GROMACS .gro file of C-alpha atoms in nm:
model
  414
    1MET     CA    1   0.000   0.000   0.000
    2TYR     CA    2   0.117   0.353  -0.084
    3ILE     CA    3  -0.009   0.685   0.050
    4ASN     CA    4  -0.047   0.990  -0.170
    5PRO     CA    5   0.123   1.307  -0.032
    6GLU     CA    6  -0.225   1.445   0.030
    7GLY     CA    7  -0.317   1.139   0.236
    8SER     CA    8  -0.525   0.907   0.015
    9PRO     CA    9  -0.414   0.540   0.004
   10TYR     CA   10  -0.364   0.342  -0.316
   11TYR     CA   11  -0.231   0.001  -0.413
   12VAL     CA   12   0.022  -0.110  -0.673
   13ILE     CA   13   0.087  -0.452  -0.823
   14ALA     CA   14   0.412  -0.460  -1.019
   15SER     CA   15   0.346  -0.750  -1.255
   16HIS     CA   16   0.421  -0.847  -1.615
   17PRO     CA   17   0.341  -0.728  -1.879
   18PHE     CA   18   0.208  -0.415  -1.702
   19SER     CA   19   0.183  -0.275  -1.352
   20ILE     CA   20  -0.158  -0.226  -1.191
   21VAL     CA   21  -0.278   0.065  -0.977
   22THR     CA   22  -0.606   0.097  -0.788
   23ASP     CA   23  -0.754   0.313  -0.516
   24SER     CA   24  -1.038   0.071  -0.443
   25MET     CA   25  -1.050  -0.085  -0.097
   26VAL     CA   26  -0.881  -0.417  -0.170
   27GLU     CA   27  -0.917  -0.519   0.196
   28GLU     CA   28  -1.285  -0.587   0.126
   29SER     CA   29  -1.318  -0.939  -0.010
   30ASP     CA   30  -1.601  -0.853  -0.250
   31THR     CA   31  -1.409  -0.560  -0.395
   32GLN     CA   32  -1.092  -0.767  -0.429
   33GLU     CA   33  -1.276  -1.043  -0.612
   34GLU     CA   34  -1.438  -0.798  -0.854
   35LEU     CA   35  -1.102  -0.634  -0.924
   36TYR     CA   36  -0.944  -0.969  -1.006
   37LYS     CA   37  -1.234  -1.048  -1.239
   38GLY     CA   38  -1.183  -0.716  -1.413
   39ILE     CA   39  -0.808  -0.769  -1.448
   40ARG     CA   40  -0.858  -1.117  -1.594
   41HIS     CA   41  -1.115  -0.977  -1.838
   42ILE     CA   42  -0.875  -0.702  -1.950
   43ILE     CA   43  -0.592  -0.952  -2.002
   44ALA     CA   44  -0.828  -1.169  -2.208
   45GLN     CA   45  -0.919  -0.866  -2.421
   46ILE     CA   46  -0.551  -0.792  -2.483
   47GLU     CA   47  -0.495  -1.148  -2.603
   48ASP     CA   48  -0.808  -1.154  -2.821
   49LEU     CA   49  -0.718  -0.825  -2.986
   50SER     CA   50  -0.347  -0.914  -3.013
   51PHE     CA   51  -0.292  -0.571  -2.862
   52GLN     CA   52   0.075  -0.473  -2.833
   53LEU     CA   53   0.111  -0.284  -2.507
   54PRO     CA   54   0.379  -0.015  -2.470
   55ARG     CA   55   0.691  -0.118  -2.281
   56ASN     CA   56   0.613   0.102  -1.980
   57ALA     CA   57   0.234   0.062  -1.965
   58GLU     CA   58   0.031   0.081  -1.645
   59LEU     CA   59  -0.330  -0.015  -1.578
   60TYR     CA   60  -0.559   0.180  -1.348
   61ILE     CA   61  -0.869  -0.011  -1.244
   62ARG     CA   62  -1.144   0.074  -0.999
   63PHE     CA   63  -1.449  -0.121  -0.887
   64ASP     CA   64  -1.767   0.083  -0.925
   65LYS     CA   65  -2.025  -0.048  -0.679
   66ALA     CA   66  -2.301   0.177  -0.812
   67ALA     CA   67  -2.259   0.050  -1.169
   68GLY     CA   68  -2.183  -0.305  -1.058
   69GLY     CA   69  -1.866  -0.324  -1.269
   70TYR     CA   70  -1.521  -0.179  -1.311
   71ARG     CA   71  -1.369   0.125  -1.479
   72TYR     CA   72  -1.021   0.134  -1.623
   73TYR     CA   73  -0.766   0.309  -1.840
   74PHE     CA   74  -0.401   0.256  -1.936
   75VAL     CA   75  -0.118   0.508  -1.922
   76ASP     CA   76   0.209   0.500  -2.112
   77HIS     CA   77   0.485   0.644  -1.892
   78ASP     CA   78   0.724   0.678  -2.187
   79ALA     CA   79   0.484   0.877  -2.407
   80GLN     CA   80   0.302   1.051  -2.116
   81THR     CA   81  -0.040   0.963  -2.251
   82GLU     CA   82  -0.358   0.770  -2.175
   83PHE     CA   83  -0.523   0.496  -2.383
   84TRP     CA   84  -0.786   0.221  -2.384
   85LEU     CA   85  -0.823  -0.116  -2.551
   86GLN     CA   86  -1.138  -0.022  -2.742
   87ASP     CA   87  -1.278   0.290  -2.904
   88ILE     CA   88  -1.407   0.543  -2.653
   89GLU     CA   89  -1.669   0.815  -2.699
   90MET     CA   90  -1.510   1.146  -2.601
   91ALA     CA   91  -1.836   1.276  -2.456
   92SER     CA   92  -1.850   0.986  -2.209
   93LEU     CA   93  -1.514   1.098  -2.066
   94SER     CA   94  -1.605   1.470  -2.055
   95ILE     CA   95  -1.333   1.543  -2.312
   96PRO     CA   96  -1.395   1.872  -2.499
   97GLU     CA   97  -1.399   1.901  -2.876
   98VAL     CA   98  -1.058   1.886  -3.040
   99SER     CA   99  -0.932   2.025  -3.369
  100SER     CA  100  -0.672   1.758  -3.449
  101THR     CA  101  -0.494   1.449  -3.323
  102TYR     CA  102  -0.214   1.672  -3.198
  103HIS     CA  103  -0.466   1.878  -3.003
  104MET     CA  104  -0.606   1.563  -2.841
  105LYS     CA  105  -0.253   1.472  -2.733
  106HIS     CA  106  -0.251   1.760  -2.483
  107ILE     CA  107  -0.579   1.644  -2.328
  108LEU     CA  108  -0.446   1.291  -2.285
  109GLN     CA  109  -0.124   1.431  -2.140
  110ASN     CA  110  -0.330   1.627  -1.890
  111HIS     CA  111  -0.504   1.303  -1.791
  112TYR     CA  112  -0.169   1.124  -1.767
  113TRP     CA  113  -0.012   1.381  -1.536
  114THR     CA  114  -0.325   1.387  -1.321
  115HIS     CA  115  -0.284   1.010  -1.287
  116VAL     CA  116   0.080   1.053  -1.180
  117GLU     CA  117  -0.022   1.323  -0.932
  118PHE     CA  118  -0.270   1.084  -0.770
  119PHE     CA  119  -0.035   0.783  -0.780
  120PRO     CA  120   0.321   0.922  -0.759
  121TYR     CA  121   0.513   0.603  -0.682
  122LYS     CA  122   0.729   0.635  -0.996
  123SER     CA  123   0.982   0.915  -1.035
  124VAL     CA  124   0.966   1.171  -1.316
  125PRO     CA  125   1.249   1.125  -1.572
  126LYS     CA  126   1.528   1.381  -1.556
  127HIS     CA  127   1.471   1.517  -1.906
  128LEU     CA  128   1.111   1.605  -1.815
  129ARG     CA  129   1.232   1.782  -1.501
  130ILE     CA  130   1.476   1.990  -1.706
  131ARG     CA  131   1.213   2.066  -1.968
  132LEU     CA  132   0.966   2.181  -1.702
  133ALA     CA  133   1.223   2.416  -1.548
  134ASP     CA  134   1.304   2.563  -1.891
  135LEU     CA  135   0.935   2.607  -1.966
  136LEU     CA  136   0.876   2.790  -1.637
  137ARG     CA  137   1.173   3.020  -1.699
  138HIS     CA  138   1.039   3.111  -2.042
  139ALA     CA  139   0.690   3.164  -1.901
  140ARG     CA  140   0.829   3.388  -1.627
  141ALA     CA  141   1.003   3.608  -1.884
  142ASP     CA  142   0.685   3.614  -2.093
  143GLN     CA  143   0.477   3.727  -1.796
  144MET     CA  144   0.733   3.997  -1.710
  145THR     CA  145   0.736   4.140  -2.063
  146SER     CA  146   0.372   4.098  -2.168
  147LYS     CA  147   0.041   4.189  -2.006
  148THR     CA  148  -0.151   3.945  -2.224
  149SER     CA  149   0.052   3.628  -2.170
  150THR     CA  150  -0.161   3.314  -2.187
  151PHE     CA  151   0.043   3.122  -1.927
  152PRO     CA  152  -0.170   3.029  -1.622
  153TYR     CA  153   0.091   3.131  -1.360
  154ASN     CA  154   0.226   3.482  -1.306
  155ALA     CA  155   0.596   3.572  -1.294
  156GLN     CA  156   0.627   3.535  -0.916
  157GLN     CA  157   0.452   3.198  -0.916
  158CYS     CA  158   0.683   3.076  -1.193
  159ALA     CA  159   0.986   3.187  -0.989
  160ASP     CA  160   0.852   3.005  -0.683
  161PHE     CA  161   0.793   2.686  -0.882
  162ILE     CA  162   1.142   2.703  -1.034
  163GLN     CA  163   1.289   2.723  -0.686
  164ALA     CA  164   1.063   2.442  -0.560
  165ILE     CA  165   1.159   2.194  -0.834
  166ASP     CA  166   1.530   2.282  -0.826
  167SER     CA  167   1.622   1.956  -0.657
  168ASP     CA  168   1.756   1.614  -0.754
  169GLU     CA  169   1.551   1.439  -0.487
  170VAL     CA  170   1.344   1.145  -0.607
  171THR     CA  171   1.050   1.121  -0.369
  172GLU     CA  172   0.675   1.084  -0.398
  173TYR     CA  173   0.638   1.444  -0.287
  174MET     CA  174   0.859   1.575  -0.567
  175THR     CA  175   0.685   1.350  -0.820
  176CYS     CA  176   0.346   1.480  -0.708
  177LEU     CA  177   0.470   1.840  -0.743
  178PHE     CA  178   0.611   1.784  -1.092
  179ALA     CA  179   0.294   1.606  -1.203
  180HIS     CA  180   0.066   1.881  -1.072
  181ILE     CA  181   0.252   2.153  -1.263
  182TRP     CA  182   0.273   1.941  -1.578
  183ALA     CA  183  -0.103   1.870  -1.562
  184VAL     CA  184  -0.182   2.243  -1.549
  185ILE     CA  185   0.055   2.316  -1.838
  186ALA     CA  186  -0.089   2.034  -2.050
  187ARG     CA  187  -0.437   2.174  -1.996
  188HIS     CA  188  -0.310   2.521  -2.081
  189GLN     CA  189  -0.159   2.391  -2.407
  190CYS     CA  190  -0.490   2.225  -2.492
  191ASP     CA  191  -0.698   2.536  -2.420
  192HIS     CA  192  -0.475   2.758  -2.634
  193PHE     CA  193  -0.419   2.515  -2.926
  194TYR     CA  194  -0.045   2.485  -2.867
  195GLY     CA  195   0.132   2.374  -3.185
  196GLU     CA  196  -0.170   2.446  -3.408
  197GLN     CA  197  -0.197   2.701  -3.689
  198HIS     CA  198  -0.469   2.884  -3.494
  199VAL     CA  199  -0.275   2.897  -3.167
  200ARG     CA  200  -0.384   3.168  -2.924
  201LEU     CA  201  -0.080   3.387  -2.853
  202CYS     CA  202  -0.254   3.656  -2.645
  203ARG     CA  203  -0.522   3.609  -2.384
  204ASP     CA  204  -0.736   3.889  -2.532
  205ARG     CA  205  -0.752   3.734  -2.880
  206GLY     CA  206  -1.036   3.494  -2.951
  207VAL     CA  207  -0.994   3.177  -3.154
  208SER     CA  208  -1.346   3.036  -3.164
  209ARG     CA  209  -1.628   3.221  -3.336
  210LYS     CA  210  -1.894   3.365  -3.109
  211PRO     CA  211  -2.220   3.542  -3.203
  212VAL     CA  212  -2.210   3.917  -3.150
  213ALA     CA  213  -2.438   4.035  -2.869
  214GLN     CA  214  -2.749   4.208  -3.005
  215ALA     CA  215  -2.916   4.484  -2.801
  216ASN     CA  216  -3.297   4.484  -2.812
  217LEU     CA  217  -3.527   4.777  -2.730
  218TYR     CA  218  -3.528   4.694  -2.359
  219MET     CA  219  -3.147   4.690  -2.349
  220LYS     CA  220  -3.126   5.017  -2.543
  221ILE     CA  221  -3.354   5.187  -2.290
  222CYS     CA  222  -3.150   5.051  -1.999
  223SER     CA  223  -2.833   5.164  -2.173
  224ALA     CA  224  -2.965   5.518  -2.205
  225LEU     CA  225  -3.072   5.524  -1.839
  226VAL     CA  226  -2.720   5.433  -1.725
  227PHE     CA  227  -2.561   5.682  -1.968
  228HIS     CA  228  -2.406   5.395  -2.171
  229LEU     CA  229  -2.158   5.342  -1.888
  230HIS     CA  230  -2.204   4.966  -1.915
  231LYS     CA  231  -2.043   4.939  -2.259
  232GLY     CA  232  -1.692   4.962  -2.119
  233LEU     CA  233  -1.771   4.701  -1.854
  234GLN     CA  234  -1.928   4.478  -2.118
  235VAL     CA  235  -1.605   4.485  -2.319
  236GLU     CA  236  -1.404   4.408  -2.005
  237LEU     CA  237  -1.623   4.107  -1.924
  238GLU     CA  238  -1.600   3.980  -2.282
  239LEU     CA  239  -1.220   4.001  -2.269
  240LEU     CA  240  -1.222   3.840  -1.926
  241TYR     CA  241  -1.425   3.545  -2.059
  242MET     CA  242  -1.253   3.517  -2.396
  243ASP     CA  243  -1.331   3.174  -2.545
  244THR     CA  244  -1.470   3.068  -2.203
  245ILE     CA  245  -1.119   3.085  -2.051
  246VAL     CA  246  -1.073   3.287  -1.732
  247TYR     CA  247  -0.755   3.402  -1.559
  248ALA     CA  248  -0.782   3.450  -1.185
  249VAL     CA  249  -0.544   3.748  -1.186
  250GLU     CA  250  -0.758   3.930  -1.446
  251TRP     CA  251  -1.074   3.856  -1.249
  252ARG     CA  252  -0.921   3.992  -0.928
  253THR     CA  253  -0.816   4.310  -1.108
  254PHE     CA  254  -1.166   4.354  -1.251
  255ILE     CA  255  -1.339   4.301  -0.916
  256THR     CA  256  -1.096   4.534  -0.738
  257GLU     CA  257  -1.162   4.813  -0.987
  258ILE     CA  258  -1.539   4.772  -0.996
  259THR     CA  259  -1.569   4.764  -0.616
  260LYS     CA  260  -1.369   5.087  -0.598
  261ARG     CA  261  -1.620   5.245  -0.837
  262TRP     CA  262  -1.912   5.129  -0.624
  263GLN     CA  263  -1.749   5.261  -0.308
  264GLY     CA  264  -1.670   5.594  -0.474
  265ALA     CA  265  -2.026   5.629  -0.603
  266ALA     CA  266  -2.169   5.551  -0.258
  267GLU     CA  267  -1.942   5.806  -0.089
  268LEU     CA  268  -2.039   6.075  -0.340
  269ASP     CA  269  -2.407   5.988  -0.295
  270VAL     CA  270  -2.375   6.043   0.080
  271ARG     CA  271  -2.236   6.392   0.019
  272ILE     CA  272  -2.506   6.477  -0.233
  273LEU     CA  273  -2.772   6.343   0.004
  274SER     CA  274  -2.654   6.572   0.283
  275ILE     CA  275  -2.658   6.874   0.049
  276ASP     CA  276  -3.006   6.791  -0.082
  277THR     CA  277  -3.137   6.746   0.271
  278ALA     CA  278  -2.996   7.083   0.375
  279PHE     CA  279  -3.144   7.236   0.059
  280LEU     CA  280  -3.495   7.152   0.183
  281PHE     CA  281  -3.456   7.387   0.480
  282PHE     CA  282  -3.424   7.691   0.253
  283PRO     CA  283  -3.735   7.892   0.155
  284ILE     CA  284  -3.785   7.744  -0.192
  285GLY     CA  285  -4.084   7.680  -0.410
  286PRO     CA  286  -4.261   7.349  -0.476
  287PHE     CA  287  -4.076   7.267  -0.800
  288PRO     CA  288  -3.720   7.295  -0.662
  289ARG     CA  289  -3.840   7.108  -0.354
  290PHE     CA  290  -3.966   6.832  -0.582
  291LEU     CA  291  -3.627   6.820  -0.756
  292ALA     CA  292  -3.454   6.795  -0.420
  293PHE     CA  293  -3.676   6.503  -0.319
  294ALA     CA  294  -3.606   6.334  -0.654
  295SER     CA  295  -3.232   6.378  -0.604
  296ILE     CA  296  -3.260   6.235  -0.252
  297LEU     CA  297  -3.438   5.927  -0.387
  298LEU     CA  298  -3.170   5.880  -0.652
  299THR     CA  299  -2.886   5.909  -0.402
  300MET     CA  300  -3.058   5.664  -0.169
  301GLY     CA  301  -3.102   5.427  -0.463
  302GLY     CA  302  -2.734   5.463  -0.548
  303ILE     CA  303  -2.628   5.394  -0.189
  304LEU     CA  304  -2.861   5.095  -0.164
  305SER     CA  305  -2.752   4.942  -0.497
  306ALA     CA  306  -2.383   4.996  -0.417
  307THR     CA  307  -2.429   4.833  -0.076
  308ILE     CA  308  -2.603   4.532  -0.230
  309LEU     CA  309  -2.335   4.488  -0.497
  310LEU     CA  310  -2.050   4.529  -0.249
  311ARG     CA  311  -2.205   4.271  -0.020
  312ARG     CA  312  -2.277   4.037  -0.310
  313TYR     CA  313  -1.919   4.045  -0.438
  314ALA     CA  314  -1.740   4.083  -0.105
  315LYS     CA  315  -1.553   3.752  -0.145
  316ALA     CA  316  -1.537   3.744  -0.524
  317LYS     CA  317  -1.162   3.814  -0.530
  318ASN     CA  318  -1.097   3.483  -0.355
  319LEU     CA  319  -1.263   3.269  -0.624
  320ASP     CA  320  -1.044   3.057  -0.848
  321ALA     CA  321  -1.060   3.064  -1.226
  322ALA     CA  322  -1.276   2.752  -1.262
  323ILE     CA  323  -1.552   2.886  -1.036
  324VAL     CA  324  -1.539   3.227  -1.206
  325ALA     CA  325  -1.574   3.062  -1.547
  326VAL     CA  326  -1.888   2.879  -1.431
  327TYR     CA  327  -2.030   3.201  -1.285
  328LEU     CA  328  -1.964   3.403  -1.601
  329ARG     CA  329  -2.126   3.132  -1.812
  330GLN     CA  330  -2.437   3.156  -1.594
  331ILE     CA  331  -2.470   3.536  -1.606
  332GLU     CA  332  -2.400   3.569  -1.979
  333ASP     CA  333  -2.723   3.609  -2.173
  334LYS     CA  334  -2.750   3.404  -2.493
  335THR     CA  335  -2.864   3.705  -2.697
  336LEU     CA  336  -2.757   4.014  -2.504
  337GLY     CA  337  -2.423   3.878  -2.383
  338PHE     CA  338  -2.290   4.060  -2.077
  339GLY     CA  339  -2.508   4.366  -2.145
  340PRO     CA  340  -2.764   4.312  -1.864
  341ILE     CA  341  -2.511   4.232  -1.592
  342SER     CA  342  -2.280   4.517  -1.694
  343ALA     CA  343  -2.576   4.759  -1.683
  344THR     CA  344  -2.655   4.630  -1.334
  345PHE     CA  345  -2.297   4.698  -1.228
  346CYS     CA  346  -2.338   5.061  -1.343
  347ILE     CA  347  -2.653   5.141  -1.143
  348PRO     CA  348  -2.470   5.310  -0.849
  349GLN     CA  349  -2.278   5.541  -1.083
  350ALA     CA  350  -2.588   5.611  -1.292
  351CYS     CA  351  -2.785   5.715  -0.983
  352THR     CA  352  -2.501   5.946  -0.886
  353LEU     CA  353  -2.497   6.109  -1.230
  354TRP     CA  354  -2.874   6.157  -1.234
  355SER     CA  355  -2.862   6.325  -0.893
  356LEU     CA  356  -2.575   6.546  -1.010
  357LEU     CA  357  -2.781   6.651  -1.312
  358LEU     CA  358  -3.072   6.745  -1.088
  359PHE     CA  359  -2.854   6.952  -0.856
  360PRO     CA  360  -2.795   7.250  -1.094
  361LEU     CA  361  -3.164   7.235  -1.188
  362GLN     CA  362  -3.253   7.278  -0.822
  363ILE     CA  363  -3.036   7.587  -0.802
  364LEU     CA  364  -3.163   7.737  -1.128
  365SER     CA  365  -3.528   7.675  -1.036
  366SER     CA  366  -3.470   7.842  -0.700
  367ILE     CA  367  -3.323   8.159  -0.849
  368CYS     CA  368  -3.668   8.308  -0.898
  369PHE     CA  369  -3.705   8.309  -0.521
  370ILE     CA  370  -3.370   8.486  -0.471
  371PRO     CA  371  -3.346   8.868  -0.455
  372ASP     CA  372  -3.255   9.039  -0.783
  373THR     CA  373  -2.924   9.171  -0.642
  374ILE     CA  374  -2.769   8.823  -0.635
  375LYS     CA  375  -2.976   8.651  -0.905
  376LEU     CA  376  -2.746   8.739  -1.200
  377PRO     CA  377  -2.416   8.644  -1.025
  378ALA     CA  378  -2.576   8.317  -0.919
  379VAL     CA  379  -2.662   8.238  -1.280
  380TYR     CA  380  -2.302   8.307  -1.386
  381VAL     CA  381  -2.162   8.085  -1.111
  382VAL     CA  382  -2.393   7.795  -1.195
  383ALA     CA  383  -2.320   7.832  -1.567
  384CYS     CA  384  -1.945   7.826  -1.503
  385LEU     CA  385  -1.978   7.515  -1.287
  386VAL     CA  386  -2.184   7.336  -1.552
  387ILE     CA  387  -1.936   7.430  -1.827
  388LEU     CA  388  -1.644   7.313  -1.612
  389ALA     CA  389  -1.815   6.982  -1.541
  390PHE     CA  390  -1.888   6.940  -1.913
  391ILE     CA  391  -1.522   7.002  -2.001
  392LEU     CA  392  -1.404   6.748  -1.743
  393VAL     CA  393  -1.650   6.482  -1.862
  394VAL     CA  394  -1.569   6.536  -2.231
  395GLY     CA  395  -1.197   6.529  -2.155
  396GLY     CA  396  -1.232   6.201  -1.971
  397LEU     CA  397  -1.440   6.048  -2.249
  398ARG     CA  398  -1.192   6.161  -2.515
  399GLN     CA  399  -0.908   6.003  -2.320
  400ALA     CA  400  -1.098   5.675  -2.285
  401SER     CA  401  -1.191   5.684  -2.654
  402PHE     CA  402  -0.826   5.732  -2.744
  403ILE     CA  403  -0.731   5.426  -2.541
  404PHE     CA  404  -0.991   5.209  -2.714
  405PHE     CA  405  -0.894   5.354  -3.051
  406TRP     CA  406  -0.530   5.263  -2.990
  407ASP     CA  407  -0.630   4.908  -2.894
  408ASN     CA  408  -0.830   4.874  -3.216
  409ILE     CA  409  -0.532   4.999  -3.420
  410ALA     CA  410  -0.310   4.742  -3.250
  411ILE     CA  411  -0.559   4.465  -3.324
  412THR     CA  412  -0.582   4.569  -3.689
  413GLU     CA  413  -0.206   4.569  -3.730
  414LEU     CA  414  -0.178   4.223  -3.579
   0.00000   0.00000   0.00000
């Protein structure tokens, strides 16, 4: 009996012509008998098919009590791959669609290294150790020089892994570590079509074709109500979920930025709310009082929506990429894409902007109740403030437009 570094027991039978591994409870007589039946049946299949096994083949077999039978697969330690004696439907093994035999190789390598990670009783050959270290060094340099690297680990993580595997020790713990990293890399190579003509070289470049999100009348109205602020967020979410692949570091950056926006909108709403409340104590007419009440409702809506969103996504930064990918798949509309959720994310800021628009109207509508001696200067002051705000907003939009324009130029040139 062997024990995996994480604590799970497994059993190995080193026999000819292949070794056998199982994690079934062989101490139970019924399980042991079923395993032996399965092994004898597999050996009979090999003889009937005249199947030539690889020199370093290994059989994994497990008794499935629920199905009343056994499950198995072979691995080839020399080729780092997985195989079976008969044809297998890919859907039955949860294997995604592949574009070529070479593409399928990476999936089978991922399965192989996962097998080694679970059953690390054999050491990893030296040439694979050296290759892994070289690959991590290259990936580290790529992460340090590019913001759109497709490698799943960042530069610091690569450096830590290089230091961790820099050892000649041959133990189950080192084998498990090597296998875990190799399994992630094999999956990465599969996801990004490594070695194919349509390889993905940047994380923000799509490979598969995806229908363009179409905005209906309802979405156009919502877009106008939030001042089209959601369009930038929609692009960010689409890039974040490019070809259904998610990077945890990109997700954390997105959540950090969006939570800062919600917090900023809530803080500004509190200030506007206090000003609007104080405004009600002045001797003003019914119309400016109505505007003040409307602004108060908007600021309260902004504070409430920001609080709900902040509470909802309080722990979102701690999610790993797999969970985020499932979440993004659930919130993406089949027709509208990420339009609805991005508009929802913009509600706090939209409420703030609406209340800011009502504020100068309150002042202008109250001027008729102000003495003539200060009415004209008040108009000039309000006009200057509105013009200044307009200049700041237009300047910010022009800067953002320039950034997106530059990205589009870069994409066109590529």
